[in-house]
Tab-separated table of C-alpha atoms and ligand atoms in Angstrom:
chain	number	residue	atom	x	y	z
A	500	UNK	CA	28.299	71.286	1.565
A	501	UNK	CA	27.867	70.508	-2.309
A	502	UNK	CA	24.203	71.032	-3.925
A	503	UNK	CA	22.536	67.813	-4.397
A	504	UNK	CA	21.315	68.931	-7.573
A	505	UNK	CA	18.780	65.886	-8.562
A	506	UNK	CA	16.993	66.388	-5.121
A	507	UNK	CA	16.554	69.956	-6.089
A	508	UNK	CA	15.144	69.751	-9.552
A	509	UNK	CA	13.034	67.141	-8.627
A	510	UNK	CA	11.618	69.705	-6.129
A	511	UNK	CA	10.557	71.864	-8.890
A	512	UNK	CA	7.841	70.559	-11.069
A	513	UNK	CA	7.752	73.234	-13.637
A	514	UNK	CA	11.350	72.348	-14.523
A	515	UNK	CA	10.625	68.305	-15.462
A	516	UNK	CA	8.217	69.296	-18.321
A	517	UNK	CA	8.836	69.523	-22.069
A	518	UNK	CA	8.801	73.042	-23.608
A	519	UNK	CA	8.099	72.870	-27.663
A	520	UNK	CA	8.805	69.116	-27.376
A	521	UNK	CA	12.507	69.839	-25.682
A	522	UNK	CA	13.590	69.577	-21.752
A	523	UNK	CA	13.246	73.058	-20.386
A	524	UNK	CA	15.602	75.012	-19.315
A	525	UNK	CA	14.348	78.155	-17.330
A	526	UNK	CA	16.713	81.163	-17.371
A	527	UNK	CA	14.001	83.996	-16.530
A	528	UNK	CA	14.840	83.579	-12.677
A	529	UNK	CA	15.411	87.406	-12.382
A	530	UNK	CA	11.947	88.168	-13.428
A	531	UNK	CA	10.566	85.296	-10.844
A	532	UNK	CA	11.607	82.630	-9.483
A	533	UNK	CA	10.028	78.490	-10.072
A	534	UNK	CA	8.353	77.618	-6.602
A	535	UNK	CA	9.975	74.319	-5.012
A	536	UNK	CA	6.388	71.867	-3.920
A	537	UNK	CA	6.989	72.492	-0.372
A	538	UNK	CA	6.077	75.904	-1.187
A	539	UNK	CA	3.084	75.114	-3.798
A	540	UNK	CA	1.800	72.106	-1.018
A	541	UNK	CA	1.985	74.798	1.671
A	542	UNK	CA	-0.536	77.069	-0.204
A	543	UNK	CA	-2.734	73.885	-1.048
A	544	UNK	CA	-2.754	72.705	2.419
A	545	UNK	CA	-3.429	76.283	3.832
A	546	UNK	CA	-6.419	76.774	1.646
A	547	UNK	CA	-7.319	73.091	2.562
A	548	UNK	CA	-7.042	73.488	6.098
A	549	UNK	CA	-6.813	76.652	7.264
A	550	UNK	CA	-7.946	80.251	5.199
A	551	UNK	CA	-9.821	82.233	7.280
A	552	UNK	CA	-8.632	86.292	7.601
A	553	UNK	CA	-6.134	87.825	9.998
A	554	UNK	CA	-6.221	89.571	13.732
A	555	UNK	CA	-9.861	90.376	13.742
A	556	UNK	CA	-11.735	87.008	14.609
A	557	UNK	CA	-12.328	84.900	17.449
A	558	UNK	CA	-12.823	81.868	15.631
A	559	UNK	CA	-10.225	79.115	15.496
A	560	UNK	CA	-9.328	79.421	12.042
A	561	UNK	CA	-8.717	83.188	12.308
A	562	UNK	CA	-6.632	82.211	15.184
A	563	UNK	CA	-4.470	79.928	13.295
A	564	UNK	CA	-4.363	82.313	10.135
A	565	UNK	CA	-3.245	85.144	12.458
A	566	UNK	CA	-0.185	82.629	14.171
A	567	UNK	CA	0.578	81.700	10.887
A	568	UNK	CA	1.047	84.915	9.291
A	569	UNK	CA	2.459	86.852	12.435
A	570	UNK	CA	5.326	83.600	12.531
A	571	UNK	CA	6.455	84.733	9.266
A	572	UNK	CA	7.022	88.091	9.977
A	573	UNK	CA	9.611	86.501	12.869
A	574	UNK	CA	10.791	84.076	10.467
A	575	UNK	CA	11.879	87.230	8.074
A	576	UNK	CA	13.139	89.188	11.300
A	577	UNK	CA	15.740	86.415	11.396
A	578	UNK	CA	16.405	85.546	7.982
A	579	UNK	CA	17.869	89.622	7.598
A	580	UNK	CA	18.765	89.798	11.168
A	581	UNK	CA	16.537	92.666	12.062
A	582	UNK	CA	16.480	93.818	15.614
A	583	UNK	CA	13.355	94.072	15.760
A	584	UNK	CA	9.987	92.158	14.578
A	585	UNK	CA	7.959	95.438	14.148
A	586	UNK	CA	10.228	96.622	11.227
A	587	UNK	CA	9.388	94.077	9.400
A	588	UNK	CA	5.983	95.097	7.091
A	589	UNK	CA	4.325	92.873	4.708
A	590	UNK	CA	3.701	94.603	1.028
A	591	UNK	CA	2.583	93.300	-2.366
A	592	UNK	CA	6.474	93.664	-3.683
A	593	UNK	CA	9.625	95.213	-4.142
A	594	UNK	CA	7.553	98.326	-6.035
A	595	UNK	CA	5.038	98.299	-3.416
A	596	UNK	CA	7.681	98.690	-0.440
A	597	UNK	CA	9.854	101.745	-2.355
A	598	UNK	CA	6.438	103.291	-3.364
A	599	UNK	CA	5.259	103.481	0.446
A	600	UNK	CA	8.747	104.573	1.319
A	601	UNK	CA	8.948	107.232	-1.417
A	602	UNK	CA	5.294	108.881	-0.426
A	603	UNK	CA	5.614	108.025	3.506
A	604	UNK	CA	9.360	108.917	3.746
A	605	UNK	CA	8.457	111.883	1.738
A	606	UNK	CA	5.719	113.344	3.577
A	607	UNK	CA	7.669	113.261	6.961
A	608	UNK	CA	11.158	114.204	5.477
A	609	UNK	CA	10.823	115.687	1.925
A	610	UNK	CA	10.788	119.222	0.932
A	611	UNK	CA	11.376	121.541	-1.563
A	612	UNK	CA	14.553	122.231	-2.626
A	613	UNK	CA	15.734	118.587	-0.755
A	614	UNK	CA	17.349	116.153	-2.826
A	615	UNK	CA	17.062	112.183	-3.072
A	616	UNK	CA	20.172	110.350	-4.845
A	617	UNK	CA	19.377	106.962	-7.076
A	618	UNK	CA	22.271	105.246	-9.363
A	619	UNK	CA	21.962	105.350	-13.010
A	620	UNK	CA	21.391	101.883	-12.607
A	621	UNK	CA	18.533	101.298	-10.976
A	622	UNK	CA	15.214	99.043	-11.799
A	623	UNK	CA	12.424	101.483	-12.753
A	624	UNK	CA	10.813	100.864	-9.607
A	625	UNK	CA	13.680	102.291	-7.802
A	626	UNK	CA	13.606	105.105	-10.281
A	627	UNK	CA	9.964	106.502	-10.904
A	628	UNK	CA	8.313	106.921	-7.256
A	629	UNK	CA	11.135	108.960	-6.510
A	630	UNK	CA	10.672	111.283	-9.847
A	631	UNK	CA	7.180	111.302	-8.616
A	632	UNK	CA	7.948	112.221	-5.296
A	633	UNK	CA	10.167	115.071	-6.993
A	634	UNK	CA	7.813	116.298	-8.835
A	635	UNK	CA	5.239	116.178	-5.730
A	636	UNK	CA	7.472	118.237	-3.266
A	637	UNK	CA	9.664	120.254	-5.561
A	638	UNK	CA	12.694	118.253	-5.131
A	639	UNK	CA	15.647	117.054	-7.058
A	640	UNK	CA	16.932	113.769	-8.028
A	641	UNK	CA	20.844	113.184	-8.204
A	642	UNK	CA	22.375	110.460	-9.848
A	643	UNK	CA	25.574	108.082	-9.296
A	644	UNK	CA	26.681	106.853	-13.096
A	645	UNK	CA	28.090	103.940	-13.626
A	646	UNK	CA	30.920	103.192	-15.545
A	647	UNK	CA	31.338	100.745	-18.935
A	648	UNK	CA	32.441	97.676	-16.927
A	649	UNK	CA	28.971	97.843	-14.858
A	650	UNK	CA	30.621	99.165	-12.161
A	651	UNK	CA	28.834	102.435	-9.709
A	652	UNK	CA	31.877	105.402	-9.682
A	653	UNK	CA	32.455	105.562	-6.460
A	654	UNK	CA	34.333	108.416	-6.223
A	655	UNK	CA	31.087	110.504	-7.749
A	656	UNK	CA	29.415	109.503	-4.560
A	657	UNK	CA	31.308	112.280	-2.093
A	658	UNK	CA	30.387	115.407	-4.759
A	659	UNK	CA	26.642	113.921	-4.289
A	660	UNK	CA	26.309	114.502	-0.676
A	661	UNK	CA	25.371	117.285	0.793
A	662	UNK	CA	23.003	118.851	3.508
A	663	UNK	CA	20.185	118.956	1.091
A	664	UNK	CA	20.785	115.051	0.214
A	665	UNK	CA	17.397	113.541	2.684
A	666	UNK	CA	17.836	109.718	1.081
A	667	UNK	CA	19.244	107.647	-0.826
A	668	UNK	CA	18.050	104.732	-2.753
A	669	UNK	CA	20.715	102.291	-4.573
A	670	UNK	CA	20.280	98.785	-5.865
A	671	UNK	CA	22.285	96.077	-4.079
A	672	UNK	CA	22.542	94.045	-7.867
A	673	UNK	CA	21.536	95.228	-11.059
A	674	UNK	CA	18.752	92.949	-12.526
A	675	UNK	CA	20.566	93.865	-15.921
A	676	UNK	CA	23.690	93.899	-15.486
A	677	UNK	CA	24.328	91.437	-12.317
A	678	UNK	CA	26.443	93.661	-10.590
A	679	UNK	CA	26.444	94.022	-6.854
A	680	UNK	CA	27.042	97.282	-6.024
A	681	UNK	CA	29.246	98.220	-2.942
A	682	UNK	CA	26.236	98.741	-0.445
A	683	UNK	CA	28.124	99.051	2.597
A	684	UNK	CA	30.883	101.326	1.513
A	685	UNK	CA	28.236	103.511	0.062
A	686	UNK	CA	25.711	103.018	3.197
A	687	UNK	CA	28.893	104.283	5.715
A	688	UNK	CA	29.452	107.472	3.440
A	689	UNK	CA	25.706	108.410	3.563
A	690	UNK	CA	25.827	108.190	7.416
A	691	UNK	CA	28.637	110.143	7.556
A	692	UNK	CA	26.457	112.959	6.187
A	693	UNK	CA	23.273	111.617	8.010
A	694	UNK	CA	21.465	110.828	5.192
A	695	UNK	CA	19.894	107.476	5.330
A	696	UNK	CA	19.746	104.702	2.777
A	697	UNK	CA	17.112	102.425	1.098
A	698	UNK	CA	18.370	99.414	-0.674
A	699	UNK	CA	16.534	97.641	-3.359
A	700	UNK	CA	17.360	94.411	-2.480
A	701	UNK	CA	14.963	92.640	-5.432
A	702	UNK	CA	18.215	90.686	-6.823
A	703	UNK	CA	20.231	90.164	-3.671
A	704	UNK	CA	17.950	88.531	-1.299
A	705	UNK	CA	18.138	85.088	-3.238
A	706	UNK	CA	21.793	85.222	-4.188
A	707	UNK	CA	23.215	86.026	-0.434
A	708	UNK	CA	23.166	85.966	3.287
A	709	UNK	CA	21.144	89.265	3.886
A	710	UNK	CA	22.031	90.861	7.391
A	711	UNK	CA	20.117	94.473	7.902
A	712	UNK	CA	22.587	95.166	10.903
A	713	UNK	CA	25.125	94.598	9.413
A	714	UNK	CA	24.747	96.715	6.400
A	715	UNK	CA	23.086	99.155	8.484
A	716	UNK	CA	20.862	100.218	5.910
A	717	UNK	CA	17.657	102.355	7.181
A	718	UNK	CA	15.233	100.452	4.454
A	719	UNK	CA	15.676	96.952	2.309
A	720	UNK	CA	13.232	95.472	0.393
A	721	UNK	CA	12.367	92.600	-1.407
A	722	UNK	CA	9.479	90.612	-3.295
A	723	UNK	CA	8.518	86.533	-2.418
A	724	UNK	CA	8.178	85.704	-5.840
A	725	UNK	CA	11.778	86.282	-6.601
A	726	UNK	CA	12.851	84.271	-3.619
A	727	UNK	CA	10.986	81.035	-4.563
A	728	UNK	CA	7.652	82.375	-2.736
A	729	UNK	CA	4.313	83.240	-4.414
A	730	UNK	CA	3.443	86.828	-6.053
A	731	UNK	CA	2.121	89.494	-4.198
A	732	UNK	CA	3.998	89.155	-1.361
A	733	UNK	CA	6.878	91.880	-0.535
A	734	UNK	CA	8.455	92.957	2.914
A	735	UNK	CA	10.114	96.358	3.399
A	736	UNK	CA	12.122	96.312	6.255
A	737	UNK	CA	12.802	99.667	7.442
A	738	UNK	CA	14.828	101.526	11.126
A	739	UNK	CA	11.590	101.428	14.028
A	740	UNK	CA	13.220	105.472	14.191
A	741	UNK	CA	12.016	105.799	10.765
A	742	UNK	CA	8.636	104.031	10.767
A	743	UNK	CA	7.379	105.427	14.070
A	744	UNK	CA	7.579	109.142	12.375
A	745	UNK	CA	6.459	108.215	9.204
A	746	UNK	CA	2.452	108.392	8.312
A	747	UNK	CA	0.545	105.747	7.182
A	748	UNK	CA	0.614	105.406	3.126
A	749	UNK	CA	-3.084	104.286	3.105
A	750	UNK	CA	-5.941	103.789	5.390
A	751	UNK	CA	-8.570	101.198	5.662
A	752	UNK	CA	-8.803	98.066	7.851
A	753	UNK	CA	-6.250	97.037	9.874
A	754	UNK	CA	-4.474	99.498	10.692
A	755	UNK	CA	-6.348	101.530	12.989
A	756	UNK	CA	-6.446	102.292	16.650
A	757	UNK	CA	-9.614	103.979	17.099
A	758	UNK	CA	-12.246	105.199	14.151
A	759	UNK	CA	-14.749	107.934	14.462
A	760	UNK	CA	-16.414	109.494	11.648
A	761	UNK	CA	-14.261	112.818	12.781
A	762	UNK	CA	-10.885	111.359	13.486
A	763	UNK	CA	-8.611	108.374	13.204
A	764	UNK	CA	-5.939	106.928	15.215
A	765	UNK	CA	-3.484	104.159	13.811
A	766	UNK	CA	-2.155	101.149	15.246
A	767	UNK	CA	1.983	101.737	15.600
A	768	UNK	CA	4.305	99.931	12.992
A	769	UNK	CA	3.937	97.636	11.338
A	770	UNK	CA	0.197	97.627	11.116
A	771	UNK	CA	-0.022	101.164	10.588
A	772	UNK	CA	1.514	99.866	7.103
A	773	UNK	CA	-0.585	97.140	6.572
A	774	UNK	CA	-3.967	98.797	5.479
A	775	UNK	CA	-7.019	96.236	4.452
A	776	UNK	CA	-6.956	92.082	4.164
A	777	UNK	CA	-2.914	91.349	4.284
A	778	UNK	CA	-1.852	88.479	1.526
A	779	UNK	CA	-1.427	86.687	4.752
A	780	UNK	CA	-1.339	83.026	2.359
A	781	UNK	CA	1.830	84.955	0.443
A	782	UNK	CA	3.189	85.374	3.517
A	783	UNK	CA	2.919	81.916	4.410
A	784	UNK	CA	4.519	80.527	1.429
A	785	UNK	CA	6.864	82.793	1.797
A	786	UNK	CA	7.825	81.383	5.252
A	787	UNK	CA	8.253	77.830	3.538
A	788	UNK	CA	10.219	79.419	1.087
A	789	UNK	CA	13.123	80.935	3.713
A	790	UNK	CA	12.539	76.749	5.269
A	791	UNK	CA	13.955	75.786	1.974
A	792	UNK	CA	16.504	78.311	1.140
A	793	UNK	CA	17.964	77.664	4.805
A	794	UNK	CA	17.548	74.335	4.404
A	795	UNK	CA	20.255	74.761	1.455
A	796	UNK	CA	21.585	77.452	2.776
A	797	UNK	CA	22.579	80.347	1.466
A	798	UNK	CA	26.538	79.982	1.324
A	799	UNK	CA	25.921	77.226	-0.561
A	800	UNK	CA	23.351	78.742	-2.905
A	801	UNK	CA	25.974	81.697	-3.467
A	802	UNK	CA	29.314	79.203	-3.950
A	803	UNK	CA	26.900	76.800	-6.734
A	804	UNK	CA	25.747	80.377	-8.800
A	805	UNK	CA	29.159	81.530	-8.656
A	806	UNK	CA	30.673	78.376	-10.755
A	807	UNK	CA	27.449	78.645	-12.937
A	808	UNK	CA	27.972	82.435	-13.398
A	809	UNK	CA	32.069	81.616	-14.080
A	810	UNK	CA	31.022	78.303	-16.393
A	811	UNK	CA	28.344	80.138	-18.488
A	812	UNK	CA	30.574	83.435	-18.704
A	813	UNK	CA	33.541	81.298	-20.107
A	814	UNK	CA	31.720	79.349	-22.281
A	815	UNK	CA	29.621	82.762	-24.003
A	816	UNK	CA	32.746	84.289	-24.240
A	817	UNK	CA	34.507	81.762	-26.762
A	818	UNK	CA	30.952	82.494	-28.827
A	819	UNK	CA	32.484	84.793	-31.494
A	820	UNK	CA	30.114	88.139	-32.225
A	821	UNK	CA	29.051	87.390	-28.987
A	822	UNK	CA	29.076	90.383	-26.622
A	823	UNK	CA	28.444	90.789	-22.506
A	824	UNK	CA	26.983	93.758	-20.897
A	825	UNK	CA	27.909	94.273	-17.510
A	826	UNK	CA	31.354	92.943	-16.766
A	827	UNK	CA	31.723	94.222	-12.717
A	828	UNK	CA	34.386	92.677	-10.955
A	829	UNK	CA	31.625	91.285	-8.366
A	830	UNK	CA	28.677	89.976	-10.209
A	831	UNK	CA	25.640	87.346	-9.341
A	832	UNK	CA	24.904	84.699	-12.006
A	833	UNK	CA	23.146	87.103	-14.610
A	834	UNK	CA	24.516	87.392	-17.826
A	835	UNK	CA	23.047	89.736	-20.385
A	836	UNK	CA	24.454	89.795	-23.901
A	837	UNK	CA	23.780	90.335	-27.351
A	838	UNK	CA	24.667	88.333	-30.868
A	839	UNK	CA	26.353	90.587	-33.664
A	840	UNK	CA	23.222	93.122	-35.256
A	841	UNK	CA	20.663	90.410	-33.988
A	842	UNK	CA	18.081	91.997	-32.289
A	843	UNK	CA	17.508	90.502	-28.992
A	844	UNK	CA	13.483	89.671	-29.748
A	845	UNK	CA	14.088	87.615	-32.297
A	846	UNK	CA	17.570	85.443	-30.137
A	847	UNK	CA	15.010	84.884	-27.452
A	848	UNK	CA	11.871	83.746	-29.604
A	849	UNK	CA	14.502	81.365	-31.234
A	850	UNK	CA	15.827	80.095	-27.665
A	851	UNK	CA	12.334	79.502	-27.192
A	852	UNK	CA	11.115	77.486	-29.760
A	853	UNK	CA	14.540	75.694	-28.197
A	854	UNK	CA	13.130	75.242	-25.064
A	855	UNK	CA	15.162	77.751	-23.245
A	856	UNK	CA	13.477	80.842	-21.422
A	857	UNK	CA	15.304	84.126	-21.584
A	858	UNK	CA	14.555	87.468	-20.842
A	859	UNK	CA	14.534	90.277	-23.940
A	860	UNK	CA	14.278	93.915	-23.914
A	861	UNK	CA	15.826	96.481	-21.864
A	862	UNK	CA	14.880	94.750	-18.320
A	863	UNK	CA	12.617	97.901	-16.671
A	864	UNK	CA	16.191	100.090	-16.709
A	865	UNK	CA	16.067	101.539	-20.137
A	866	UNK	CA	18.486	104.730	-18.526
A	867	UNK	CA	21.001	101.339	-18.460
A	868	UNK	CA	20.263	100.350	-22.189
A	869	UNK	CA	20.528	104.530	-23.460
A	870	UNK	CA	24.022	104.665	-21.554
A	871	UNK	CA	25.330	101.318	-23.405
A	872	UNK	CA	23.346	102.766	-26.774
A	873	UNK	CA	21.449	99.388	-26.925
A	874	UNK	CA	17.637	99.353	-27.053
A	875	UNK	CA	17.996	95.964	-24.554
A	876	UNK	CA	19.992	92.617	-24.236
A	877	UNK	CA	19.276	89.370	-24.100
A	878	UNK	CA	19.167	87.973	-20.409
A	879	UNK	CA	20.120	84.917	-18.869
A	880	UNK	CA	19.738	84.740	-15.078
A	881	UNK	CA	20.420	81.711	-12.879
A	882	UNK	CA	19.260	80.062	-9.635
A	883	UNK	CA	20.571	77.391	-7.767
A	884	UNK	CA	18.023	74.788	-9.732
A	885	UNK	CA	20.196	75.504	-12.854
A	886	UNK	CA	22.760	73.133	-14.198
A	887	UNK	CA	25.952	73.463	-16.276
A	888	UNK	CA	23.706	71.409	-19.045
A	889	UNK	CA	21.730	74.528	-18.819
A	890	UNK	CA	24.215	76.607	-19.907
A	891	UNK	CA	25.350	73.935	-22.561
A	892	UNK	CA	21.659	74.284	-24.158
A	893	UNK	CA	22.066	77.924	-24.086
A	894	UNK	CA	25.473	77.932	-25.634
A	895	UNK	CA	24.019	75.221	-28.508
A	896	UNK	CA	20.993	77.739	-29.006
A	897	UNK	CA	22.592	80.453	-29.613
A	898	UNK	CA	24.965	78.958	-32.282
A	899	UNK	CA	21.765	77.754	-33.356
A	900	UNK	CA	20.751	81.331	-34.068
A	901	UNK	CA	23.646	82.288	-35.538
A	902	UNK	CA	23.860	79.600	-38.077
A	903	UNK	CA	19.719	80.898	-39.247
A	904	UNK	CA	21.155	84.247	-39.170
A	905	UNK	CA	24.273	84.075	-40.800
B	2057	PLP	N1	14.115	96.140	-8.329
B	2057	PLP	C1	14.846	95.258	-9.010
B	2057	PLP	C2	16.342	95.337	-8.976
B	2057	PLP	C3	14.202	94.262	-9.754
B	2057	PLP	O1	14.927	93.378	-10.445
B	2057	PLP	C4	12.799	94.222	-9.778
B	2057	PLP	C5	12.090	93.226	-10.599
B	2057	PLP	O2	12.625	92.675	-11.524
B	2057	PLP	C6	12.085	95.152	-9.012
B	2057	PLP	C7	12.781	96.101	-8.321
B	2057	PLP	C8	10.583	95.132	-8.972
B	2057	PLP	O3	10.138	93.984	-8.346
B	2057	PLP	P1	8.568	93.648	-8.315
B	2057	PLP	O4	8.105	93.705	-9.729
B	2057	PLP	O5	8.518	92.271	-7.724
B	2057	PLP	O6	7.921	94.663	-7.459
């Protein structure tokens, strides 16, 4: 089923507004994501008609709160295909979910001398709370490079494993580069040397039908905002094996069985995980936010990017002095580039004054930008609200740059 494209866009205020007196075209959709008005009404209409906080009162409103938040938490059981509804804990983010992983994981499974594998490639929130963790516990981060195309070298991945290896933690797309990494292949090797795998799932979850049991990863994460949902809302979704031996990463409210002023006992998963008020009205617009995307559904979403990322690549590549980083044979619709010796603050800050949003700077993966030698790229990244006139506008502003350049 084709995209009907004007329903869409009319969906999203924040697109039908003038930027610097021009139409706007918003190509910042890795960072976050424009919320559709079902998802902006939702959040009105809870506050309207029913805020009141979670699982601890007997009041109607709490009631309704609770029901509200606690259907989400199916709804996102069956938008991965979890097995279960209990692996399924509500975070601030994509950071929020490794960092609980990388100190809860750690404190059950990590010791000195262990070692925790990342890619090269990775966002540095996928990166620094495992150097933390490192440091904490005396262990040692490997690393899968990737090669010039974009691509993870697979064949490093065997010489990585071995019975020290306790996780690892890989990207399903690069938020710089657009490549989607080979998460299954790579999640079937780990198991084969029982070490389980966390994938970072920030750049995937919008672009592609997401099944957990499938993959068979042990932990996947993502953040609402990037999936057309408010900020500070995040689910990690992690194997009940895991979470039941894993501690809690903080304590407060919540998540606790019984309290003396001796001794604590916690509530099982997930509310062990879900220490003091929840952002139980993210979690709600994040519910309307799957209603929409399935609504579209995601096959579609993925076929529509695909022509945009196959139209825009085409048409940047005929731009002479014009080059692409990240050229993976499997990519989502991100495109970063750069424009002969022009750095990439001043090609975005003239796209702007165009009325075109892009991303500048090295994208939180400067390891990425010191392999290519680049201090960071320019970065245009699509969603399904994007048009081939989008890319035309892009294409016309960065001749446009050129020409005050040359
Ligand atoms: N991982 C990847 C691949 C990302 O692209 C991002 C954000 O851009 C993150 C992690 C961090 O997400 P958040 O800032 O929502 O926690």
């Amino acid at each position: 089923m084709p995209i009907d494209i004007n329903k869409i866009r009319s969906e999203f205020p924040i697109l039908n507004q003038k930027i610097h007196g021009k139409d706007y075209v918003y190509l910042d959709n890795g960072a976050t994501t424009q919320k559709p008005i079902q998802v902006i009404d939702a959040v009105s209409d809870f506050y309207k008609n029913t805020n009141s906080n979670i699982h601890r009162g007997v009041h109607h409103l709490s009631d309704l709160s609770t029901k509200a938040y606690e259907a989400v938490r199916s709804k996102v059981q069956n938008f991965i295909n979890a097995e279960q509804e209990q692996e399924i804990i509500f975070t601030k983010g994509t950071t929020d979910s490794i960092n609980l992983v990388a100190f809860s994981f750690g404190e059950r499974y990590i010791n000195t001398g262990d070692e925790i594998i990342i890619s090269a490639m990775e966002h540095h929130s996928n990166l620094v709370p495992w150097q933390m963790l490192c440091e904490r516990k005396g262990a040692n981060l490997r690393v899968l490079p990737f090669n010039k195309n974009g691509e993870l070298e697979m064949d490093k991945l065997p010489g990585l494993l071995n019975d020290k290896t306790k996780l690892l933690a890989v990207t399903h797309v690069s938020n710089s580069l657009g490549t989607i990494n080979p998460v299954k292949e790579i999640i079937e090797q780990a198991h084969k040397a029982n070490v389980p795998v966390l994938i970072d799932g920030a750049q995937s979850i919008q672009h592609s039908i997401i099944d957990v049991q499938d993959l068979d990863c042990d932990f996947y994460v993502f953040s609402g905002h990037k999936i057309y949902a408010e900020t500070g809302i995040g689910v990690l979704y992690g194997k009940e094996k895991y979470l039941k031996e894993m501690p809690p990463y903080q304590g407060g409210g919540d998540m606790v069985d019984h309290v003396t002023l001796e001794k604590t006992t916690y509530l099982d998963a997930p509310f062990k995980f879900e220490a003091g008020t929840a952002n139980y009205v993210g979690a709600v617009s994040l519910g309307v936010a799957i209603d929409y995307i399935n609504d579209i559904g995601l096959k579609n979403i993925a076929e529509y990017e695909a022509e945009l990322l196959q139209y825009a690549t085409a048409e940047l590549e005929k731009i002479e002095g014009l080059t692409i980083y990240g050229k993976a044979k499997h990519k989502t619709a991100t495109i970063s580039f750069l424009l002969d010796k022009i750095h990439h603050y001043d090609t975005g800050m003239i796209l702007d004054k165009l009325g075109i949003a892009v991303r500048t700077g090295s994208h939180c993966t400067q390891p990425i930008m010191d392999f290519l030698d680049i201090t960071g790229t320019v970065r245009a990244s699509f969603a399904f609200y994007n048009t081939k006139n989008d890319v035309d506008r892009l294409v016309a502003g960065i001749l446009k740059v050129k020409e005050m350049f040359a």
